[in-house]
Amino acid sequence: MTPRKPLIIVAIVSMIMTTLLYVVGMFVIADFLPPPSPGLSEAEVVHFYHENHTSIITGLTMAFVGTGFMLPLCIVGSVFLAEVEEGFPFFAVMQGLCAVITVIFTALPNFVWMAAALRVERSPELISTLHDLGWIMWATPSWGFSFQLICAGICGLKDKRETPFIPRWMSYLALWVAIGVMPTPLVPFYTEAGPFAWNGLFTFWIAFFSPIVWIILLVFLVADRIRQKPELLLTGR
Amino acid sequence: MDPSVTTPGHTTHRSPTETGIWVFILADLSIFALYFVVFAFEKSRMPELFIAGQQTLNQTFGGINTLLLLTSSYFMARAVQFARIGALQPFQQALGRTMLCGTGFLVIKTIEYSDKFSGGYHIATDAFFRNYFAFTGFHMLHVILGMSLLLYLRLFIRSSQGFQQNLHNIEGVGLYWHMVDLLWVILFTLIYRVP
């Protein structure tokens, strides 16, 4: 059994760092989130980059640094998953690799938008193309964290004890969140605001916040469980 | 103590399967409830467009699919009953019929979609078809997931002992399948029928 306390400290620190850097960077400084409507005209997009040149680059830089801190948190998850598994820890490896994908697809669009903000005097078509490219890249892929959640859900459900390590409804909720984020591939069909556009109800508000709420809830449940019973094993076999 | 165990003189009422699955179903139903609200809201903003779109839909296909899913739900309920009394062969038969109806649903859905595509309608045509393809497509994804779960039960429960270990899973899959059915009935009413 890997000592619990350092794992939980790593998880909480990395969660706080990600949240602080990403939320402050994207929501407050760069003003990229909540996302702008895909229906903005080219002139409006260019104007946005013109007016906020420095704050965009500052916020996006903070945010991409913040995404890096997601990795330690996810790898702590893999350590726990590996303890549940017998033989080769398939779900732990799968979850860890998918975490890398999630981090890449969350961080990469920031560089595309930075390129748009870097030389605001370039032609408007190029700025709006980079803007679209960034948003499609940011909002469309969801299979990375879908797989992460499915791995966590399946391993959680393997625990059939009366008092499981994490409540079983959390695992079912993970599977539901994994399904709930699936409509994101519809994003590129929307050139105006709508429920499945990159700022839409299902593809932004639900797909972005439901995994976050789930992971925060999970970290607190696990930390609380370990505080109560430090020696509780992850699996009842 | 297993809540399903009843001691003499003291009857325990339990709801089928475990709480977690009910949480899952509640969450999924809330998402679909939001879909329905979005559909109704967009329809109230563009009534002509939505009525014109509705008239291009094939009511027969939708109707047959509703009947297929309702029938499949009946067989699913039978399968759960057989699982509870430990009757293996009737259980497998009922499960097979459920899957047959599910396959029928998917085949008709595919024909319906290709009919729409060849008619020049696709997901980016207008607001009605965006909703139509997104919602029915997402529902179809649920049917496919349900079929995979049914296939799993069909392949891995091969003995009476399998029932004791898997009764919760069978009931869970049953509930999920009824939810998929229920959602289709609402989708069908809302998208195909409501004028």
Coordinates of C-alpha atoms in Angstrom, one line a residue:
Chain A
M1 CA 0.0 0.0 0.0
T2 CA 1.4 3.4 -1.0
P3 CA 1.5 5.8 2.0
R4 CA -1.8 7.7 1.8
K5 CA -0.9 11.0 3.3
P6 CA 1.6 12.3 0.7
L7 CA -0.8 11.2 -2.1
I8 CA -3.6 13.2 -0.7
I9 CA -1.4 16.2 -0.2
V10 CA -0.2 16.0 -3.8
A11 CA -3.8 15.7 -5.0
I12 CA -5.1 18.6 -3.0
V13 CA -2.1 20.9 -3.9
S14 CA -2.3 20.1 -7.6
M15 CA -6.1 20.6 -7.6
I16 CA -5.7 24.0 -6.0
M17 CA -3.0 25.0 -8.4
T18 CA -4.9 24.0 -11.4
T19 CA -8.1 25.7 -10.3
L20 CA -6.3 28.9 -9.3
L21 CA -4.2 29.3 -12.4
Y22 CA -6.8 28.0 -14.9
V23 CA -9.8 29.8 -13.5
V24 CA -8.0 33.1 -12.9
G25 CA -6.2 32.9 -16.2
M26 CA -9.1 31.9 -18.4
F27 CA -12.1 33.5 -16.7
V28 CA -10.6 36.7 -15.1
I29 CA -7.5 37.8 -17.0
A30 CA -7.9 36.5 -20.6
D31 CA -11.7 36.6 -20.4
F32 CA -11.9 33.5 -22.6
L33 CA -14.3 31.6 -20.4
P34 CA -17.3 31.4 -20.5
P35 CA -16.5 31.1 -24.3
P36 CA -17.5 33.8 -26.7
S37 CA -20.3 33.0 -29.1
P38 CA -19.2 31.3 -32.3
G39 CA -21.6 33.7 -34.1
L40 CA -19.2 36.7 -33.5
S41 CA -18.3 38.6 -36.7
E42 CA -14.8 38.7 -37.9
A43 CA -14.5 42.4 -36.9
E44 CA -15.7 41.6 -33.4
V45 CA -13.2 38.8 -33.0
V46 CA -10.3 41.0 -34.3
H47 CA -11.4 43.8 -32.0
F48 CA -11.4 41.5 -29.0
Y49 CA -7.7 40.5 -29.7
H50 CA -6.8 44.1 -30.5
E51 CA -8.2 45.5 -27.2
N52 CA -7.0 42.8 -24.9
H53 CA -3.6 41.8 -26.5
T54 CA -1.5 41.8 -23.2
S55 CA -4.1 40.4 -20.9
I56 CA -5.0 37.6 -23.3
I57 CA -1.3 36.4 -23.5
T58 CA -0.9 36.7 -19.7
G59 CA -4.1 34.8 -18.9
L60 CA -3.5 32.1 -21.5
T61 CA 0.0 31.6 -20.2
M62 CA -1.2 31.2 -16.6
A63 CA -3.9 28.8 -17.7
F64 CA -1.6 26.5 -19.7
V65 CA 0.8 26.3 -16.7
G66 CA -2.3 25.4 -14.6
T67 CA -3.2 22.5 -16.9
G68 CA 0.2 21.0 -16.2
F69 CA -0.8 20.6 -12.5
M70 CA -3.7 18.3 -13.6
L71 CA -1.1 15.6 -14.2
P72 CA 0.0 14.9 -10.6
L73 CA -3.7 14.8 -9.5
C74 CA -4.5 12.3 -12.3
I75 CA -1.5 10.1 -11.5
V76 CA -2.5 9.9 -7.9
G77 CA -5.7 8.6 -9.3
S78 CA -3.8 5.9 -11.2
V79 CA -1.9 4.9 -8.0
F80 CA -5.3 4.2 -6.3
L81 CA -6.6 2.4 -9.4
A82 CA -3.5 0.2 -9.6
E83 CA -4.1 -1.0 -6.0
V84 CA -7.6 -2.2 -6.9
E85 CA -6.4 -4.1 -10.0
E86 CA -5.1 -7.6 -10.2
G87 CA -2.3 -8.4 -12.7
F88 CA -1.2 -5.7 -15.1
P89 CA -2.9 -2.4 -14.0
F90 CA -4.7 -1.8 -17.2
F91 CA -7.1 0.9 -15.9
A92 CA -4.4 2.8 -14.0
V93 CA -2.2 3.0 -17.2
M94 CA -5.2 3.8 -19.4
Q95 CA -6.3 6.6 -17.0
G96 CA -2.8 8.1 -16.8
L97 CA -2.3 8.1 -20.6
C98 CA -5.8 9.6 -21.2
A99 CA -4.9 12.3 -18.6
V100 CA -2.0 13.3 -20.8
I101 CA -4.4 13.6 -23.7
T102 CA -6.7 15.7 -21.6
V103 CA -3.9 18.0 -20.6
I104 CA -2.6 18.3 -24.1
F105 CA -6.0 19.2 -25.6
T106 CA -6.7 21.7 -22.7
A107 CA -3.3 23.4 -23.1
L108 CA -2.7 23.3 -26.8
P109 CA -5.5 25.7 -27.9
N110 CA -4.0 28.4 -25.6
F111 CA -0.9 28.5 -27.9
V112 CA -3.1 28.8 -31.0
W113 CA -5.0 31.8 -29.4
M114 CA -1.6 33.3 -28.3
A115 CA -0.5 33.2 -31.9
A116 CA -3.7 35.1 -32.8
A117 CA -2.9 37.7 -30.1
L118 CA 0.8 37.9 -30.8
R119 CA 0.7 40.0 -34.0
V120 CA -2.7 41.7 -33.9
E121 CA -1.8 43.8 -37.0
R122 CA -1.9 40.7 -39.2
S123 CA -4.8 40.1 -41.6
P124 CA -8.2 39.7 -39.9
E125 CA -9.0 36.4 -41.7
L126 CA -6.0 34.8 -40.1
I127 CA -6.9 36.0 -36.6
S128 CA -10.4 34.7 -36.9
T129 CA -9.2 31.4 -38.4
L130 CA -6.8 30.9 -35.4
H131 CA -9.6 31.9 -33.1
D132 CA -11.9 29.2 -34.6
L133 CA -9.1 26.6 -34.7
G134 CA -8.4 27.2 -31.0
W135 CA -12.1 26.9 -30.0
I136 CA -12.7 23.7 -32.0
M137 CA -9.6 22.2 -30.5
W138 CA -10.6 23.2 -27.0
A139 CA -14.3 22.2 -27.1
T140 CA -14.5 19.2 -29.4
P141 CA -12.4 16.4 -27.9
S142 CA -13.9 14.8 -24.8
W143 CA -12.9 11.2 -25.1
G144 CA -9.8 11.7 -23.1
F145 CA -11.6 12.5 -19.8
S146 CA -14.5 10.2 -20.9
F147 CA -12.1 7.3 -20.7
Q148 CA -10.5 8.6 -17.5
L149 CA -13.9 8.6 -15.9
I150 CA -14.9 5.2 -17.2
C151 CA -11.6 3.7 -15.8
A152 CA -12.3 5.3 -12.4
G153 CA -16.0 4.2 -12.5
I154 CA -15.2 0.5 -13.4
C155 CA -12.5 0.2 -10.7
G156 CA -14.8 1.8 -8.1
L157 CA -17.5 -0.7 -8.9
K158 CA -15.2 -3.6 -8.4
D159 CA -15.4 -2.8 -4.6
K160 CA -18.4 -4.8 -3.5
R161 CA -17.9 -4.4 0.3
E162 CA -20.6 -3.1 2.5
T163 CA -18.7 0.1 3.1
P164 CA -16.7 0.6 -0.1
F165 CA -13.7 2.8 -0.3
I166 CA -15.6 5.4 -2.3
P167 CA -19.4 5.3 -2.3
R168 CA -20.7 3.3 -5.3
W169 CA -23.0 6.1 -6.4
M170 CA -19.8 8.2 -7.1
S171 CA -18.7 5.5 -9.6
Y172 CA -22.1 5.4 -11.3
L173 CA -21.9 9.2 -11.4
A174 CA -18.5 8.9 -13.1
L175 CA -20.0 6.7 -15.8
W176 CA -22.8 9.2 -16.2
V177 CA -20.4 12.2 -16.6
A178 CA -18.5 10.1 -19.1
I179 CA -21.7 9.8 -21.2
G180 CA -22.8 13.4 -20.5
V181 CA -19.6 14.9 -22.1
M182 CA -20.1 12.8 -25.3
P183 CA -22.0 15.4 -27.4
T184 CA -18.9 17.6 -27.7
P185 CA -18.1 16.3 -31.3
L186 CA -21.2 18.3 -32.4
V187 CA -19.4 21.6 -31.7
P188 CA -18.0 22.1 -35.3
F189 CA -21.5 22.0 -36.7
Y190 CA -22.5 25.2 -34.9
T191 CA -21.5 28.5 -36.5
E192 CA -23.9 30.4 -34.2
A193 CA -24.8 30.1 -30.5
G194 CA -26.9 27.0 -29.7
P195 CA -27.1 24.2 -27.2
F196 CA -24.2 22.2 -28.8
A197 CA -22.0 25.2 -29.8
W198 CA -18.7 25.7 -28.1
N199 CA -20.4 28.0 -25.6
G200 CA -23.5 25.8 -25.5
L201 CA -25.4 24.4 -22.5
F202 CA -24.4 20.8 -23.2
T203 CA -21.0 21.2 -24.8
F204 CA -19.7 23.9 -22.4
W205 CA -21.7 24.3 -19.2
I206 CA -22.3 20.6 -18.7
A207 CA -19.3 19.1 -20.4
F208 CA -16.9 21.5 -18.7
F209 CA -18.3 21.7 -15.2
S210 CA -19.7 18.2 -14.5
P211 CA -16.2 16.5 -14.6
I212 CA -14.8 19.3 -12.4
V213 CA -17.5 19.0 -9.8
W214 CA -17.1 15.2 -9.9
I215 CA -13.3 15.3 -9.3
I216 CA -13.5 17.9 -6.5
L217 CA -16.2 15.8 -4.8
L218 CA -14.0 12.7 -5.2
V219 CA -10.9 14.3 -3.7
F220 CA -12.9 15.4 -0.7
L221 CA -14.6 12.0 -0.2
V222 CA -11.3 10.2 -0.5
A223 CA -9.5 12.6 1.9
D224 CA -12.3 12.2 4.4
R225 CA -12.3 8.4 4.1
I226 CA -8.6 8.3 4.7
R227 CA -8.8 10.7 7.7
Q228 CA -11.4 8.4 9.3
K229 CA -9.7 5.1 8.5
P230 CA -6.1 5.5 7.5
E231 CA -5.6 1.8 7.1
L232 CA -8.7 1.0 5.0
L233 CA -7.7 -1.0 1.9
L234 CA -9.0 0.0 -1.5
T235 CA -10.3 -3.4 -2.3
G236 CA -12.0 -6.1 -0.3
R237 CA -10.5 -9.1 -1.9
Chain B
M1 CA -27.1 -8.1 5.8
D2 CA -28.3 -8.4 2.3
P3 CA -31.5 -6.3 2.2
S4 CA -33.1 -8.8 -0.1
V5 CA -33.1 -11.4 2.6
T6 CA -36.4 -11.7 4.4
T7 CA -36.7 -13.1 7.9
P8 CA -39.9 -14.8 9.0
G9 CA -42.5 -12.4 10.3
H10 CA -40.5 -9.5 9.1
T11 CA -40.8 -8.5 5.4
T12 CA -38.2 -6.1 4.0
H13 CA -39.3 -4.1 1.0
R14 CA -36.4 -3.3 -1.2
S15 CA -36.2 -1.4 -4.5
P16 CA -34.6 -3.3 -7.4
T17 CA -30.8 -3.0 -7.9
E18 CA -28.6 -0.6 -6.0
T19 CA -28.9 3.1 -5.2
G20 CA -26.0 4.0 -7.5
I21 CA -27.9 3.0 -10.6
W22 CA -30.9 5.1 -9.6
V23 CA -28.5 8.1 -9.2
F24 CA -27.2 7.4 -12.7
I25 CA -30.7 7.2 -14.1
L26 CA -31.8 10.3 -12.3
A27 CA -28.8 12.2 -13.7
D28 CA -29.4 10.9 -17.2
L29 CA -33.0 11.8 -17.1
S30 CA -32.1 15.3 -16.0
I31 CA -29.9 15.7 -19.1
F32 CA -32.7 14.6 -21.3
A33 CA -35.1 16.8 -19.5
L34 CA -32.8 19.7 -20.4
Y35 CA -32.8 18.5 -24.0
F36 CA -36.6 18.6 -24.0
V37 CA -36.6 22.1 -22.5
V38 CA -34.1 23.3 -25.2
F39 CA -36.2 21.7 -27.9
A40 CA -39.5 23.3 -26.7
F41 CA -37.7 26.6 -26.2
E42 CA -36.3 26.7 -29.7
K43 CA -39.6 25.5 -31.2
S44 CA -41.4 28.4 -29.5
R45 CA -39.0 30.8 -31.1
M46 CA -39.2 29.3 -34.6
P47 CA -42.6 27.5 -34.8
E48 CA -42.9 27.5 -38.6
L49 CA -39.4 26.0 -39.1
F50 CA -40.0 23.3 -36.6
I51 CA -43.4 22.3 -38.0
A52 CA -42.0 22.2 -41.5
G53 CA -39.2 20.0 -40.3
Q54 CA -41.6 17.7 -38.4
Q55 CA -43.6 17.2 -41.6
T56 CA -40.5 15.7 -43.3
L57 CA -40.2 13.0 -40.6
N58 CA -41.5 9.5 -41.3
Q59 CA -44.2 8.9 -38.7
T60 CA -44.4 5.2 -39.6
F61 CA -40.7 4.6 -38.8
G62 CA -41.1 6.5 -35.6
G63 CA -44.3 4.6 -34.7
I64 CA -42.8 1.2 -35.4
N65 CA -39.7 2.1 -33.4
T66 CA -41.9 3.1 -30.4
L67 CA -43.7 -0.3 -30.6
L68 CA -40.4 -2.1 -30.9
L69 CA -39.0 -0.5 -27.8
L70 CA -42.2 -1.0 -25.8
T71 CA -42.2 -4.6 -26.7
S72 CA -38.5 -4.9 -25.9
S73 CA -39.3 -3.4 -22.5
Y74 CA -41.9 -6.1 -21.9
F75 CA -39.4 -8.9 -22.7
M76 CA -36.8 -7.2 -20.5
A77 CA -39.2 -7.2 -17.6
R78 CA -39.9 -10.9 -18.3
A79 CA -36.2 -11.6 -18.3
V80 CA -35.8 -10.0 -14.9
Q81 CA -38.7 -12.0 -13.5
F82 CA -37.1 -15.2 -14.8
A83 CA -33.7 -14.3 -13.4
R84 CA -35.4 -13.8 -9.9
I85 CA -36.8 -17.3 -10.0
G86 CA -33.6 -18.7 -11.5
A87 CA -35.1 -20.0 -14.8
L88 CA -32.1 -19.9 -17.1
Q89 CA -33.5 -20.9 -20.4
P90 CA -36.6 -18.7 -20.4
F91 CA -34.3 -15.9 -19.2
Q92 CA -32.0 -16.3 -22.1
Q93 CA -34.9 -16.5 -24.5
A94 CA -36.5 -13.3 -23.2
L95 CA -33.1 -11.5 -23.3
G96 CA -32.7 -12.7 -26.9
R97 CA -36.1 -11.2 -27.8
T98 CA -35.3 -7.9 -26.1
M99 CA -32.1 -7.8 -28.2
L100 CA -34.0 -8.6 -31.4
C101 CA -36.3 -5.7 -30.8
G102 CA -33.3 -3.4 -30.0
T103 CA -31.7 -4.5 -33.3
G104 CA -34.9 -3.8 -35.1
F105 CA -34.9 -0.3 -33.6
L106 CA -31.3 0.4 -34.7
V107 CA -32.0 -1.0 -38.3
I108 CA -35.0 1.3 -38.7
K109 CA -33.1 4.2 -37.3
T110 CA -30.4 3.7 -39.8
I111 CA -32.9 3.5 -42.7
E112 CA -34.5 6.6 -41.4
Y113 CA -31.2 8.5 -41.1
S114 CA -30.0 7.5 -44.6
D115 CA -33.5 8.4 -45.9
K116 CA -33.0 11.9 -44.4
F117 CA -29.4 12.2 -45.8
S118 CA -30.4 11.2 -49.3
G119 CA -33.3 13.7 -49.0
G120 CA -30.7 16.4 -48.5
Y121 CA -31.3 16.9 -44.7
H122 CA -28.3 16.8 -42.4
I123 CA -27.3 18.1 -39.0
A124 CA -26.3 21.6 -40.2
T125 CA -29.5 22.1 -42.3
D126 CA -31.4 24.2 -39.7
A127 CA -32.3 24.4 -36.0
F128 CA -34.9 21.7 -36.3
F129 CA -32.6 19.1 -37.9
R130 CA -29.7 20.1 -35.5
N131 CA -32.0 19.2 -32.6
Y132 CA -33.5 16.1 -34.4
F133 CA -30.1 14.6 -35.2
A134 CA -28.4 15.5 -31.9
F135 CA -31.2 14.2 -29.6
T136 CA -32.2 11.1 -31.5
G137 CA -28.5 10.4 -32.2
F138 CA -27.7 10.7 -28.5
H139 CA -30.6 8.4 -27.7
M140 CA -29.4 5.9 -30.3
L141 CA -26.0 6.0 -28.5
H142 CA -27.9 4.9 -25.3
V143 CA -29.6 2.1 -27.2
I144 CA -26.2 0.9 -28.5
L145 CA -24.8 1.0 -24.9
G146 CA -27.9 -0.9 -23.7
M147 CA -27.5 -3.5 -26.4
S148 CA -23.9 -4.0 -25.3
L149 CA -24.9 -4.5 -21.7
L150 CA -27.6 -7.0 -22.8
L151 CA -25.1 -8.9 -24.9
Y152 CA -22.8 -9.0 -21.9
L153 CA -25.6 -10.6 -19.8
R154 CA -26.5 -13.0 -22.6
L155 CA -22.9 -14.2 -23.0
F156 CA -21.8 -14.4 -19.4
I157 CA -24.7 -15.8 -17.6
R158 CA -24.6 -19.4 -18.5
S159 CA -25.6 -21.1 -15.3
S160 CA -28.0 -20.8 -12.4
Q161 CA -25.2 -19.7 -10.1
G162 CA -24.7 -16.7 -12.5
F163 CA -28.1 -15.4 -11.3
Q164 CA -27.1 -15.2 -7.7
Q165 CA -24.0 -13.2 -8.4
N166 CA -25.5 -11.1 -11.1
L167 CA -29.1 -10.4 -10.0
H168 CA -28.3 -6.8 -9.1
N169 CA -26.6 -6.3 -12.5
I170 CA -29.6 -7.8 -14.4
E171 CA -32.0 -5.6 -12.5
G172 CA -29.7 -2.6 -13.2
V173 CA -29.5 -3.3 -16.9
G174 CA -33.3 -3.8 -16.9
L175 CA -33.9 -0.4 -15.3
Y176 CA -31.5 1.2 -17.7
W177 CA -33.3 -0.4 -20.7
H178 CA -36.7 0.8 -19.4
M179 CA -35.2 4.3 -19.1
V180 CA -34.1 4.2 -22.7
D181 CA -37.6 3.1 -23.7
L182 CA -39.2 5.9 -21.7
L183 CA -36.9 8.5 -23.2
W184 CA -37.8 7.3 -26.7
V185 CA -41.5 7.6 -26.0
I186 CA -41.0 11.2 -24.9
L187 CA -38.7 12.0 -27.8
F188 CA -41.1 10.5 -30.3
T189 CA -44.0 12.4 -28.9
L190 CA -42.1 15.7 -28.7
I191 CA -40.2 15.6 -32.1
Y192 CA -42.6 13.5 -34.3
R193 CA -46.1 14.1 -32.9
V194 CA -46.7 17.3 -31.0
P195 CA -47.9 19.8 -33.5

